[in-house]
Amino acid sequence: MRLDVFTLVPHAFGWLTEQRPLAGILGEELELRLLSYRDYTSLRAGQVDDEPYGGGAGLVLRVDVVAAAFDAVYGGVPEHRVLALTPQGRQLTQEVVEELAGEERLTLLSSRSEGFDERVVAHLASDAISIGPYVLSGGELPAMVLLDAIARRLPGALGSEESGLEESFSAELEGGLEYPHYTRPAEFRGWSVPDVLLSGDHGRIAEWRREQSRARTVH
Ligand SMILES: C[S@@+](CC[C@H](N)C(=O)[O-])C[C@H]1O[C@@H](n2cnc3c(N)ncnc32)[C@H](O)[C@@H]1O
C-alpha cells in the first residue's frame, strides 16, 4: 500500500513509525509519506489557514492550500481514496479498517483548529472518517490511529507470536470480542487461571475460548 498523510505536524508521527507493526513493513508492504501542507502553500510565511467567513473563533484550513498540495504531489485531485479526518465523518470500525486495508493507495488529510474549509471535504476528499464521537485538537492522533489499524492488517505486519486472525471484531470470532488471556503465575493472591487452560487439551481450550468470546460479546 502507498499511503500519504497530509499534516501540519509531520514530526508527530516519528514515534509511531519507529514502532512495530509500522517499523517492520515500512518501505516494503507500506510506502508512507508524511507531507506538510506548509511545503505547498504559495501564501506568505507558510500560511495554510485563515479566519472563518461569518466570524467565530479559530482558523480554517484553506481549500486553495490543499488543492495546491494535491496539484504538486498528484498533478490534481487523486483518483484513489482521500480520507478527511473529522469528527463529523463516518465512524471508524474494524469493518472500515478492513475495507481500507484492501486499497492500494490512500491519502489521509488532517487538520487543526476549526477544521477544514468545507470545500476540502466536498470536492477534494472522497470520504470523511471520524475515529469516535468526541473532539480532539488535531487530526494527527486520528491519522495515527487509522495508520496503525490499517498497518496491522497488511501482510507481514504481525510477527508469528502475534495473532492477527483471532482478534476482537474478526470474522474468526464472528465479529465478537476476544476471549480472555492469562499467563504465569497460575495462582496469584488466590486468583486462579481457569483449569481448562492448564489442561493441554487443545480441543477443550478452543471450545472454552469460543464460549468466552460469545459470552463477552452479548453484553
Ligand atoms: C478541534 S477539531 C475541529 C472540530 C470541528 N470544528 C467540529 O466541531 O466538528 C480539529 C481537527 O481535529 C481532527 N479531529 C478531531 N476530532 C476528531 C475525530 N473524532 N475524528 C477524526 N478527526 C478528528 C480533525 O482533523 C479536525 O479538523
JSON list of C-alpha atoms and ligand atoms in Angstrom, two decimals:
[
{"chain": "A", "resi": 1, "resn": "MET", "atom": "CA", "xyz": [0.00, 0.00, 0.00]},
{"chain": "A", "resi": 2, "resn": "ARG", "atom": "CA", "xyz": [1.10, 3.56, -0.69]},
{"chain": "A", "resi": 3, "resn": "LEU", "atom": "CA", "xyz": [-0.24, 5.88, 1.94]},
{"chain": "A", "resi": 4, "resn": "ASP", "atom": "CA", "xyz": [0.22, 9.65, 2.15]},
{"chain": "A", "resi": 5, "resn": "VAL", "atom": "CA", "xyz": [-0.61, 11.73, 5.21]},
{"chain": "A", "resi": 6, "resn": "PHE", "atom": "CA", "xyz": [-1.01, 15.49, 4.88]},
{"chain": "A", "resi": 7, "resn": "THR", "atom": "CA", "xyz": [-0.48, 17.24, 8.18]},
{"chain": "A", "resi": 8, "resn": "LEU", "atom": "CA", "xyz": [0.86, 20.40, 9.78]},
{"chain": "A", "resi": 9, "resn": "VAL", "atom": "CA", "xyz": [2.99, 18.33, 12.15]},
{"chain": "A", "resi": 10, "resn": "PRO", "atom": "CA", "xyz": [4.82, 15.55, 10.24]},
{"chain": "A", "resi": 11, "resn": "HIS", "atom": "CA", "xyz": [7.30, 15.05, 13.09]},
{"chain": "A", "resi": 12, "resn": "ALA", "atom": "CA", "xyz": [4.43, 13.96, 15.36]},
{"chain": "A", "resi": 13, "resn": "PHE", "atom": "CA", "xyz": [4.45, 10.64, 13.52]},
{"chain": "A", "resi": 14, "resn": "GLY", "atom": "CA", "xyz": [8.07, 9.85, 14.42]},
{"chain": "A", "resi": 15, "resn": "TRP", "atom": "CA", "xyz": [7.28, 7.66, 17.40]},
{"chain": "A", "resi": 16, "resn": "LEU", "atom": "CA", "xyz": [4.67, 5.62, 15.55]},
{"chain": "A", "resi": 17, "resn": "THR", "atom": "CA", "xyz": [6.90, 4.88, 12.59]},
{"chain": "A", "resi": 18, "resn": "GLU", "atom": "CA", "xyz": [9.62, 3.55, 14.90]},
{"chain": "A", "resi": 19, "resn": "GLN", "atom": "CA", "xyz": [7.26, 1.00, 16.49]},
{"chain": "A", "resi": 20, "resn": "ARG", "atom": "CA", "xyz": [6.01, -2.28, 15.20]},
{"chain": "A", "resi": 21, "resn": "PRO", "atom": "CA", "xyz": [3.94, -3.02, 13.25]},
{"chain": "A", "resi": 22, "resn": "LEU", "atom": "CA", "xyz": [4.74, 0.05, 11.16]},
{"chain": "A", "resi": 23, "resn": "ALA", "atom": "CA", "xyz": [8.52, -0.14, 11.54]},
{"chain": "A", "resi": 24, "resn": "GLY", "atom": "CA", "xyz": [8.52, -3.70, 10.24]},
{"chain": "A", "resi": 25, "resn": "ILE", "atom": "CA", "xyz": [6.68, -3.01, 6.99]},
{"chain": "A", "resi": 26, "resn": "LEU", "atom": "CA", "xyz": [7.83, 0.49, 6.05]},
{"chain": "A", "resi": 27, "resn": "GLY", "atom": "CA", "xyz": [9.47, 0.50, 2.65]},
{"chain": "A", "resi": 28, "resn": "GLU", "atom": "CA", "xyz": [8.00, -2.93, 1.95]},
{"chain": "A", "resi": 29, "resn": "GLU", "atom": "CA", "xyz": [4.27, -3.55, 2.33]},
{"chain": "A", "resi": 30, "resn": "LEU", "atom": "CA", "xyz": [3.78, 0.10, 3.25]},
{"chain": "A", "resi": 31, "resn": "GLU", "atom": "CA", "xyz": [5.21, 3.12, 1.46]},
{"chain": "A", "resi": 32, "resn": "LEU", "atom": "CA", "xyz": [4.44, 6.04, 3.78]},
{"chain": "A", "resi": 33, "resn": "ARG", "atom": "CA", "xyz": [4.88, 9.72, 3.01]},
{"chain": "A", "resi": 34, "resn": "LEU", "atom": "CA", "xyz": [4.35, 12.41, 5.65]},
{"chain": "A", "resi": 35, "resn": "LEU", "atom": "CA", "xyz": [3.63, 15.62, 3.80]},
{"chain": "A", "resi": 36, "resn": "SER", "atom": "CA", "xyz": [3.32, 19.10, 5.26]},
{"chain": "A", "resi": 37, "resn": "TYR", "atom": "CA", "xyz": [0.71, 21.48, 3.83]},
{"chain": "A", "resi": 38, "resn": "ARG", "atom": "CA", "xyz": [3.21, 24.26, 4.51]},
{"chain": "A", "resi": 39, "resn": "ASP", "atom": "CA", "xyz": [5.56, 22.91, 1.85]},
{"chain": "A", "resi": 40, "resn": "TYR", "atom": "CA", "xyz": [2.93, 23.55, -0.83]},
{"chain": "A", "resi": 41, "resn": "THR", "atom": "CA", "xyz": [1.35, 26.86, 0.13]},
{"chain": "A", "resi": 42, "resn": "SER", "atom": "CA", "xyz": [2.10, 29.89, -2.02]},
{"chain": "A", "resi": 43, "resn": "LEU", "atom": "CA", "xyz": [0.87, 32.23, 0.71]},
{"chain": "A", "resi": 44, "resn": "ARG", "atom": "CA", "xyz": [3.28, 34.37, 2.64]},
{"chain": "A", "resi": 45, "resn": "ALA", "atom": "CA", "xyz": [5.07, 32.97, 5.70]},
{"chain": "A", "resi": 46, "resn": "GLY", "atom": "CA", "xyz": [3.79, 29.47, 5.03]},
{"chain": "A", "resi": 47, "resn": "GLN", "atom": "CA", "xyz": [0.20, 30.39, 5.82]},
{"chain": "A", "resi": 48, "resn": "VAL", "atom": "CA", "xyz": [-2.22, 27.45, 5.43]},
{"chain": "A", "resi": 49, "resn": "ASP", "atom": "CA", "xyz": [-5.33, 28.54, 7.34]},
{"chain": "A", "resi": 50, "resn": "ASP", "atom": "CA", "xyz": [-7.49, 31.59, 7.73]},
{"chain": "A", "resi": 51, "resn": "GLU", "atom": "CA", "xyz": [-10.34, 33.14, 9.73]},
{"chain": "A", "resi": 52, "resn": "PRO", "atom": "CA", "xyz": [-13.80, 31.69, 9.15]},
{"chain": "A", "resi": 53, "resn": "TYR", "atom": "CA", "xyz": [-16.22, 33.68, 6.98]},
{"chain": "A", "resi": 54, "resn": "GLY", "atom": "CA", "xyz": [-19.10, 34.82, 9.16]},
{"chain": "A", "resi": 55, "resn": "GLY", "atom": "CA", "xyz": [-16.81, 35.21, 12.14]},
{"chain": "A", "resi": 56, "resn": "GLY", "atom": "CA", "xyz": [-16.13, 32.97, 15.07]},
{"chain": "A", "resi": 57, "resn": "ALA", "atom": "CA", "xyz": [-13.17, 31.52, 16.87]},
{"chain": "A", "resi": 58, "resn": "GLY", "atom": "CA", "xyz": [-10.32, 29.53, 15.40]},
{"chain": "A", "resi": 59, "resn": "LEU", "atom": "CA", "xyz": [-8.82, 29.08, 11.96]},
{"chain": "A", "resi": 60, "resn": "VAL", "atom": "CA", "xyz": [-9.92, 27.01, 9.00]},
{"chain": "A", "resi": 61, "resn": "LEU", "atom": "CA", "xyz": [-7.62, 25.04, 6.67]},
{"chain": "A", "resi": 62, "resn": "ARG", "atom": "CA", "xyz": [-7.78, 26.72, 3.25]},
{"chain": "A", "resi": 63, "resn": "VAL", "atom": "CA", "xyz": [-9.11, 24.85, 0.22]},
{"chain": "A", "resi": 64, "resn": "ASP", "atom": "CA", "xyz": [-6.61, 26.51, -2.14]},
{"chain": "A", "resi": 65, "resn": "VAL", "atom": "CA", "xyz": [-3.71, 25.28, 0.00]},
{"chain": "A", "resi": 66, "resn": "VAL", "atom": "CA", "xyz": [-4.94, 21.67, -0.05]},
{"chain": "A", "resi": 67, "resn": "ALA", "atom": "CA", "xyz": [-5.61, 21.90, -3.80]},
{"chain": "A", "resi": 68, "resn": "ALA", "atom": "CA", "xyz": [-2.10, 23.25, -4.40]},
{"chain": "A", "resi": 69, "resn": "ALA", "atom": "CA", "xyz": [-0.65, 20.38, -2.37]},
{"chain": "A", "resi": 70, "resn": "PHE", "atom": "CA", "xyz": [-2.62, 17.88, -4.50]},
{"chain": "A", "resi": 71, "resn": "ASP", "atom": "CA", "xyz": [-1.51, 19.58, -7.73]},
{"chain": "A", "resi": 72, "resn": "ALA", "atom": "CA", "xyz": [2.13, 19.34, -6.64]},
{"chain": "A", "resi": 73, "resn": "VAL", "atom": "CA", "xyz": [2.01, 15.79, -5.35]},
{"chain": "A", "resi": 74, "resn": "TYR", "atom": "CA", "xyz": [-0.55, 14.14, -7.68]},
{"chain": "A", "resi": 75, "resn": "GLY", "atom": "CA", "xyz": [-0.98, 16.58, -10.56]},
{"chain": "A", "resi": 76, "resn": "GLY", "atom": "CA", "xyz": [-4.59, 17.24, -9.45]},
{"chain": "A", "resi": 77, "resn": "VAL", "atom": "CA", "xyz": [-7.23, 15.54, -7.34]},
{"chain": "A", "resi": 78, "resn": "PRO", "atom": "CA", "xyz": [-6.10, 11.93, -6.96]},
{"chain": "A", "resi": 79, "resn": "GLU", "atom": "CA", "xyz": [-8.23, 9.10, -8.29]},
{"chain": "A", "resi": 80, "resn": "HIS", "atom": "CA", "xyz": [-7.60, 6.99, -5.19]},
{"chain": "A", "resi": 81, "resn": "ARG", "atom": "CA", "xyz": [-9.49, 7.45, -1.93]},
{"chain": "A", "resi": 82, "resn": "VAL", "atom": "CA", "xyz": [-8.77, 10.60, 0.07]},
{"chain": "A", "resi": 83, "resn": "LEU", "atom": "CA", "xyz": [-9.92, 10.44, 3.68]},
{"chain": "A", "resi": 84, "resn": "ALA", "atom": "CA", "xyz": [-10.56, 13.71, 5.51]},
{"chain": "A", "resi": 85, "resn": "LEU", "atom": "CA", "xyz": [-10.25, 13.13, 9.26]},
{"chain": "A", "resi": 86, "resn": "THR", "atom": "CA", "xyz": [-13.07, 14.92, 11.01]},
{"chain": "A", "resi": 87, "resn": "PRO", "atom": "CA", "xyz": [-15.33, 14.18, 13.99]},
{"chain": "A", "resi": 88, "resn": "GLN", "atom": "CA", "xyz": [-18.22, 14.61, 11.54]},
{"chain": "A", "resi": 89, "resn": "GLY", "atom": "CA", "xyz": [-17.19, 11.66, 9.37]},
{"chain": "A", "resi": 90, "resn": "ARG", "atom": "CA", "xyz": [-18.18, 8.01, 9.09]},
{"chain": "A", "resi": 91, "resn": "GLN", "atom": "CA", "xyz": [-17.22, 6.32, 12.32]},
{"chain": "A", "resi": 92, "resn": "LEU", "atom": "CA", "xyz": [-14.17, 4.07, 12.21]},
{"chain": "A", "resi": 93, "resn": "THR", "atom": "CA", "xyz": [-14.84, 0.39, 12.94]},
{"chain": "A", "resi": 94, "resn": "GLN", "atom": "CA", "xyz": [-12.82, -2.75, 12.27]},
{"chain": "A", "resi": 95, "resn": "GLU", "atom": "CA", "xyz": [-15.02, -3.28, 9.20]},
{"chain": "A", "resi": 96, "resn": "VAL", "atom": "CA", "xyz": [-13.97, 0.12, 7.83]},
{"chain": "A", "resi": 97, "resn": "VAL", "atom": "CA", "xyz": [-10.32, -0.69, 8.65]},
{"chain": "A", "resi": 98, "resn": "GLU", "atom": "CA", "xyz": [-10.54, -3.99, 6.68]},
{"chain": "A", "resi": 99, "resn": "GLU", "atom": "CA", "xyz": [-12.10, -2.13, 3.76]},
{"chain": "A", "resi": 100, "resn": "LEU", "atom": "CA", "xyz": [-9.33, 0.50, 3.75]},
{"chain": "A", "resi": 101, "resn": "ALA", "atom": "CA", "xyz": [-6.55, -2.05, 4.22]},
{"chain": "A", "resi": 102, "resn": "GLY", "atom": "CA", "xyz": [-7.61, -3.54, 0.87]},
{"chain": "A", "resi": 103, "resn": "GLU", "atom": "CA", "xyz": [-6.82, -0.31, -1.01]},
{"chain": "A", "resi": 104, "resn": "GLU", "atom": "CA", "xyz": [-3.57, 0.06, -2.96]},
{"chain": "A", "resi": 105, "resn": "ARG", "atom": "CA", "xyz": [-3.35, 3.80, -2.34]},
{"chain": "A", "resi": 106, "resn": "LEU", "atom": "CA", "xyz": [-4.78, 6.10, 0.30]},
{"chain": "A", "resi": 107, "resn": "THR", "atom": "CA", "xyz": [-4.38, 9.72, 1.31]},
{"chain": "A", "resi": 108, "resn": "LEU", "atom": "CA", "xyz": [-5.24, 10.98, 4.80]},
{"chain": "A", "resi": 109, "resn": "LEU", "atom": "CA", "xyz": [-5.94, 14.66, 5.42]},
{"chain": "A", "resi": 110, "resn": "SER", "atom": "CA", "xyz": [-5.64, 16.03, 8.92]},
{"chain": "A", "resi": 111, "resn": "SER", "atom": "CA", "xyz": [-6.49, 19.48, 10.13]},
{"chain": "A", "resi": 112, "resn": "ARG", "atom": "CA", "xyz": [-6.27, 21.52, 13.31]},
{"chain": "A", "resi": 113, "resn": "SER", "atom": "CA", "xyz": [-8.15, 24.38, 14.97]},
{"chain": "A", "resi": 114, "resn": "GLU", "atom": "CA", "xyz": [-11.68, 24.70, 13.48]},
{"chain": "A", "resi": 115, "resn": "GLY", "atom": "CA", "xyz": [-11.03, 22.07, 10.81]},
{"chain": "A", "resi": 116, "resn": "PHE", "atom": "CA", "xyz": [-11.34, 22.12, 7.01]},
{"chain": "A", "resi": 117, "resn": "ASP", "atom": "CA", "xyz": [-12.90, 24.61, 4.69]},
{"chain": "A", "resi": 118, "resn": "GLU", "atom": "CA", "xyz": [-15.99, 22.57, 3.78]},
{"chain": "A", "resi": 119, "resn": "ARG", "atom": "CA", "xyz": [-14.94, 22.56, 0.11]},
{"chain": "A", "resi": 120, "resn": "VAL", "atom": "CA", "xyz": [-11.99, 20.33, 1.01]},
{"chain": "A", "resi": 121, "resn": "VAL", "atom": "CA", "xyz": [-14.37, 17.67, 2.31]},
{"chain": "A", "resi": 122, "resn": "ALA", "atom": "CA", "xyz": [-16.89, 18.19, -0.50]},
{"chain": "A", "resi": 123, "resn": "HIS", "atom": "CA", "xyz": [-14.55, 18.38, -3.51]},
{"chain": "A", "resi": 124, "resn": "LEU", "atom": "CA", "xyz": [-11.05, 17.17, -2.65]},
{"chain": "A", "resi": 125, "resn": "ALA", "atom": "CA", "xyz": [-11.76, 14.26, -0.30]},
{"chain": "A", "resi": 126, "resn": "SER", "atom": "CA", "xyz": [-13.72, 11.14, -1.20]},
{"chain": "A", "resi": 127, "resn": "ASP", "atom": "CA", "xyz": [-14.52, 10.10, 2.39]},
{"chain": "A", "resi": 128, "resn": "ALA", "atom": "CA", "xyz": [-14.77, 11.70, 5.81]},
{"chain": "A", "resi": 129, "resn": "ILE", "atom": "CA", "xyz": [-13.67, 9.50, 8.70]},
{"chain": "A", "resi": 130, "resn": "SER", "atom": "CA", "xyz": [-14.12, 10.01, 12.46]},
{"chain": "A", "resi": 131, "resn": "ILE", "atom": "CA", "xyz": [-12.27, 7.90, 15.00]},
{"chain": "A", "resi": 132, "resn": "GLY", "atom": "CA", "xyz": [-15.07, 8.39, 17.52]},
{"chain": "A", "resi": 133, "resn": "PRO", "atom": "CA", "xyz": [-17.78, 10.73, 18.80]},
{"chain": "A", "resi": 134, "resn": "TYR", "atom": "CA", "xyz": [-15.50, 13.17, 20.60]},
{"chain": "A", "resi": 135, "resn": "VAL", "atom": "CA", "xyz": [-13.38, 16.12, 19.53]},
{"chain": "A", "resi": 136, "resn": "LEU", "atom": "CA", "xyz": [-9.58, 16.11, 19.55]},
{"chain": "A", "resi": 137, "resn": "SER", "atom": "CA", "xyz": [-7.41, 19.15, 18.90]},
{"chain": "A", "resi": 138, "resn": "GLY", "atom": "CA", "xyz": [-5.97, 17.93, 15.64]},
{"chain": "A", "resi": 139, "resn": "GLY", "atom": "CA", "xyz": [-6.09, 15.19, 13.03]},
{"chain": "A", "resi": 140, "resn": "GLU", "atom": "CA", "xyz": [-2.63, 13.76, 13.83]},
{"chain": "A", "resi": 141, "resn": "LEU", "atom": "CA", "xyz": [-3.82, 11.33, 16.51]},
{"chain": "A", "resi": 142, "resn": "PRO", "atom": "CA", "xyz": [-6.77, 10.19, 14.36]},
{"chain": "A", "resi": 143, "resn": "ALA", "atom": "CA", "xyz": [-4.39, 9.70, 11.40]},
{"chain": "A", "resi": 144, "resn": "MET", "atom": "CA", "xyz": [-2.07, 7.65, 13.60]},
{"chain": "A", "resi": 145, "resn": "VAL", "atom": "CA", "xyz": [-4.96, 5.54, 14.88]},
{"chain": "A", "resi": 146, "resn": "LEU", "atom": "CA", "xyz": [-6.03, 4.81, 11.33]},
{"chain": "A", "resi": 147, "resn": "LEU", "atom": "CA", "xyz": [-2.46, 4.20, 10.20]},
{"chain": "A", "resi": 148, "resn": "ASP", "atom": "CA", "xyz": [-1.79, 1.70, 12.98]},
{"chain": "A", "resi": 149, "resn": "ALA", "atom": "CA", "xyz": [-5.09, -0.11, 12.49]},
{"chain": "A", "resi": 150, "resn": "ILE", "atom": "CA", "xyz": [-4.50, -0.42, 8.74]},
{"chain": "A", "resi": 151, "resn": "ALA", "atom": "CA", "xyz": [-0.84, -1.38, 9.10]},
{"chain": "A", "resi": 152, "resn": "ARG", "atom": "CA", "xyz": [-1.58, -4.39, 11.31]},
{"chain": "A", "resi": 153, "resn": "ARG", "atom": "CA", "xyz": [-3.87, -5.77, 8.58]},
{"chain": "A", "resi": 154, "resn": "LEU", "atom": "CA", "xyz": [-1.14, -5.65, 5.92]},
{"chain": "A", "resi": 155, "resn": "PRO", "atom": "CA", "xyz": [0.81, -8.82, 5.07]},
{"chain": "A", "resi": 156, "resn": "GLY", "atom": "CA", "xyz": [3.90, -9.34, 7.22]},
{"chain": "A", "resi": 157, "resn": "ALA", "atom": "CA", "xyz": [2.89, -6.72, 9.80]},
{"chain": "A", "resi": 158, "resn": "LEU", "atom": "CA", "xyz": [2.38, -9.08, 12.70]},
{"chain": "A", "resi": 159, "resn": "GLY", "atom": "CA", "xyz": [5.03, -11.50, 13.90]},
{"chain": "A", "resi": 160, "resn": "SER", "atom": "CA", "xyz": [4.30, -15.19, 14.27]},
{"chain": "A", "resi": 161, "resn": "GLU", "atom": "CA", "xyz": [3.87, -14.72, 18.01]},
{"chain": "A", "resi": 162, "resn": "GLU", "atom": "CA", "xyz": [1.01, -12.26, 17.47]},
{"chain": "A", "resi": 163, "resn": "SER", "atom": "CA", "xyz": [-2.32, -13.38, 16.13]},
{"chain": "A", "resi": 164, "resn": "GLY", "atom": "CA", "xyz": [-3.95, -11.02, 13.69]},
{"chain": "A", "resi": 165, "resn": "LEU", "atom": "CA", "xyz": [-6.69, -13.53, 13.00]},
{"chain": "A", "resi": 166, "resn": "GLU", "atom": "CA", "xyz": [-8.41, -14.31, 16.29]},
{"chain": "A", "resi": 167, "resn": "GLU", "atom": "CA", "xyz": [-8.82, -10.76, 17.49]},
{"chain": "A", "resi": 168, "resn": "SER", "atom": "CA", "xyz": [-11.78, -8.77, 18.69]},
{"chain": "A", "resi": 169, "resn": "PHE", "atom": "CA", "xyz": [-14.14, -7.93, 15.79]},
{"chain": "A", "resi": 170, "resn": "SER", "atom": "CA", "xyz": [-12.53, -10.52, 13.46]},
{"chain": "A", "resi": 171, "resn": "ALA", "atom": "CA", "xyz": [-14.54, -12.90, 11.28]},
{"chain": "A", "resi": 172, "resn": "GLU", "atom": "CA", "xyz": [-12.79, -15.77, 13.11]},
{"chain": "A", "resi": 173, "resn": "LEU", "atom": "CA", "xyz": [-14.60, -14.67, 16.29]},
{"chain": "A", "resi": 174, "resn": "GLU", "atom": "CA", "xyz": [-17.86, -13.95, 14.43]},
{"chain": "A", "resi": 175, "resn": "GLY", "atom": "CA", "xyz": [-17.22, -10.21, 14.78]},
{"chain": "A", "resi": 176, "resn": "GLY", "atom": "CA", "xyz": [-17.28, -10.55, 18.59]},
{"chain": "A", "resi": 177, "resn": "LEU", "atom": "CA", "xyz": [-14.84, -9.78, 21.38]},
{"chain": "A", "resi": 178, "resn": "GLU", "atom": "CA", "xyz": [-11.74, -11.83, 22.01]},
{"chain": "A", "resi": 179, "resn": "TYR", "atom": "CA", "xyz": [-11.63, -14.41, 24.84]},
{"chain": "A", "resi": 180, "resn": "PRO", "atom": "CA", "xyz": [-9.58, -13.67, 27.98]},
{"chain": "A", "resi": 181, "resn": "HIS", "atom": "CA", "xyz": [-5.84, -14.40, 28.20]},
{"chain": "A", "resi": 182, "resn": "TYR", "atom": "CA", "xyz": [-3.77, -15.45, 31.20]},
{"chain": "A", "resi": 183, "resn": "THR", "atom": "CA", "xyz": [-0.07, -16.01, 31.80]},
{"chain": "A", "resi": 184, "resn": "ARG", "atom": "CA", "xyz": [2.17, -17.07, 34.72]},
{"chain": "A", "resi": 185, "resn": "PRO", "atom": "CA", "xyz": [1.77, -17.32, 37.66]},
{"chain": "A", "resi": 186, "resn": "ALA", "atom": "CA", "xyz": [-1.11, -19.82, 37.54]},
{"chain": "A", "resi": 187, "resn": "GLU", "atom": "CA", "xyz": [-2.12, -18.74, 41.06]},
{"chain": "A", "resi": 188, "resn": "PHE", "atom": "CA", "xyz": [-1.81, -15.19, 42.41]},
{"chain": "A", "resi": 189, "resn": "ARG", "atom": "CA", "xyz": [-3.45, -13.86, 45.60]},
{"chain": "A", "resi": 190, "resn": "GLY", "atom": "CA", "xyz": [-5.98, -16.66, 45.27]},
{"chain": "A", "resi": 191, "resn": "TRP", "atom": "CA", "xyz": [-6.85, -15.62, 41.71]},
{"chain": "A", "resi": 192, "resn": "SER", "atom": "CA", "xyz": [-6.56, -18.78, 39.60]},
{"chain": "A", "resi": 193, "resn": "VAL", "atom": "CA", "xyz": [-6.14, -19.35, 35.92]},
{"chain": "A", "resi": 194, "resn": "PRO", "atom": "CA", "xyz": [-9.08, -21.44, 34.59]},
{"chain": "A", "resi": 195, "resn": "ASP", "atom": "CA", "xyz": [-8.18, -25.16, 34.79]},
{"chain": "A", "resi": 196, "resn": "VAL", "atom": "CA", "xyz": [-9.02, -25.76, 31.14]},
{"chain": "A", "resi": 197, "resn": "LEU", "atom": "CA", "xyz": [-6.12, -23.54, 30.03]},
{"chain": "A", "resi": 198, "resn": "LEU", "atom": "CA", "xyz": [-3.69, -25.70, 32.01]},
{"chain": "A", "resi": 199, "resn": "SER", "atom": "CA", "xyz": [-5.15, -28.97, 30.73]},
{"chain": "A", "resi": 200, "resn": "GLY", "atom": "CA", "xyz": [-3.16, -29.20, 27.50]},
{"chain": "A", "resi": 201, "resn": "ASP", "atom": "CA", "xyz": [-6.39, -30.32, 25.75]},
{"chain": "A", "resi": 202, "resn": "HIS", "atom": "CA", "xyz": [-6.41, -28.05, 22.69]},
{"chain": "A", "resi": 203, "resn": "GLY", "atom": "CA", "xyz": [-9.91, -29.08, 21.64]},
{"chain": "A", "resi": 204, "resn": "ARG", "atom": "CA", "xyz": [-11.39, -28.13, 25.02]},
{"chain": "A", "resi": 205, "resn": "ILE", "atom": "CA", "xyz": [-9.35, -24.91, 25.11]},
{"chain": "A", "resi": 206, "resn": "ALA", "atom": "CA", "xyz": [-10.65, -23.87, 21.68]},
{"chain": "A", "resi": 207, "resn": "GLU", "atom": "CA", "xyz": [-14.23, -24.64, 22.75]},
{"chain": "A", "resi": 208, "resn": "TRP", "atom": "CA", "xyz": [-13.81, -22.69, 26.03]},
{"chain": "A", "resi": 209, "resn": "ARG", "atom": "CA", "xyz": [-12.40, -19.72, 24.14]},
{"chain": "A", "resi": 210, "resn": "ARG", "atom": "CA", "xyz": [-15.33, -19.70, 21.69]},
{"chain": "A", "resi": 211, "resn": "GLU", "atom": "CA", "xyz": [-17.78, -19.78, 24.61]},
{"chain": "A", "resi": 212, "resn": "GLN", "atom": "CA", "xyz": [-15.97, -16.97, 26.41]},
{"chain": "A", "resi": 213, "resn": "SER", "atom": "CA", "xyz": [-15.87, -14.85, 23.28]},
{"chain": "A", "resi": 214, "resn": "ARG", "atom": "CA", "xyz": [-19.61, -15.29, 22.73]},
{"chain": "A", "resi": 215, "resn": "ALA", "atom": "CA", "xyz": [-20.44, -14.58, 26.40]},
{"chain": "A", "resi": 216, "resn": "ARG", "atom": "CA", "xyz": [-18.42, -11.34, 26.35]},
{"chain": "A", "resi": 217, "resn": "THR", "atom": "CA", "xyz": [-19.97, -10.19, 23.12]},
{"chain": "A", "resi": 218, "resn": "VAL", "atom": "CA", "xyz": [-23.54, -10.50, 24.35]},
{"chain": "A", "resi": 219, "resn": "HIS", "atom": "CA", "xyz": [-23.13, -7.68, 26.90]},
{"chain": "B", "resi": 1, "resn": "LIG", "atom": "C1", "xyz": [-10.90, 20.75, 17.02]},
{"chain": "B", "resi": 1, "resn": "LIG", "atom": "S1", "xyz": [-11.14, 19.67, 15.67]},
{"chain": "B", "resi": 1, "resn": "LIG", "atom": "C2", "xyz": [-12.37, 20.54, 14.74]},
{"chain": "B", "resi": 1, "resn": "LIG", "atom": "C3", "xyz": [-13.75, 20.23, 15.18]},
{"chain": "B", "resi": 1, "resn": "LIG", "atom": "C4", "xyz": [-14.81, 20.88, 14.32]},
{"chain": "B", "resi": 1, "resn": "LIG", "atom": "N1", "xyz": [-14.79, 22.31, 14.48]},
{"chain": "B", "resi": 1, "resn": "LIG", "atom": "C5", "xyz": [-16.18, 20.34, 14.73]},
{"chain": "B", "resi": 1, "resn": "LIG", "atom": "O1", "xyz": [-16.76, 20.86, 15.67]},
{"chain": "B", "resi": 1, "resn": "LIG", "atom": "O2", "xyz": [-16.62, 19.36, 14.11]},
{"chain": "B", "resi": 1, "resn": "LIG", "atom": "C6", "xyz": [-9.68, 19.89, 14.71]},
{"chain": "B", "resi": 1, "resn": "LIG", "atom": "C7", "xyz": [-9.32, 18.74, 13.81]},
{"chain": "B", "resi": 1, "resn": "LIG", "atom": "O3", "xyz": [-9.00, 17.61, 14.60]},
{"chain": "B", "resi": 1, "resn": "LIG", "atom": "C8", "xyz": [-9.33, 16.43, 13.90]},
{"chain": "B", "resi": 1, "resn": "LIG", "atom": "N2", "xyz": [-10.25, 15.64, 14.71]},
{"chain": "B", "resi": 1, "resn": "LIG", "atom": "C9", "xyz": [-10.72, 15.98, 15.94]},
{"chain": "B", "resi": 1, "resn": "LIG", "atom": "N3", "xyz": [-11.52, 15.04, 16.44]},
{"chain": "B", "resi": 1, "resn": "LIG", "atom": "C10", "xyz": [-11.57, 14.04, 15.52]},
{"chain": "B", "resi": 1, "resn": "LIG", "atom": "C11", "xyz": [-12.23, 12.78, 15.47]},
{"chain": "B", "resi": 1, "resn": "LIG", "atom": "N4", "xyz": [-13.02, 12.34, 16.45]},
{"chain": "B", "resi": 1, "resn": "LIG", "atom": "N5", "xyz": [-12.03, 12.00, 14.37]},
{"chain": "B", "resi": 1, "resn": "LIG", "atom": "C12", "xyz": [-11.24, 12.43, 13.36]},
{"chain": "B", "resi": 1, "resn": "LIG", "atom": "N6", "xyz": [-10.60, 13.62, 13.36]},
{"chain": "B", "resi": 1, "resn": "LIG", "atom": "C13", "xyz": [-10.75, 14.41, 14.42]},
{"chain": "B", "resi": 1, "resn": "LIG", "atom": "C14", "xyz": [-9.91, 16.84, 12.56]},
{"chain": "B", "resi": 1, "resn": "LIG", "atom": "O4", "xyz": [-8.89, 16.81, 11.57]},
{"chain": "B", "resi": 1, "resn": "LIG", "atom": "C15", "xyz": [-10.39, 18.25, 12.87]},
{"chain": "B", "resi": 1, "resn": "LIG", "atom": "O5", "xyz": [-10.48, 19.03, 11.71]}
]
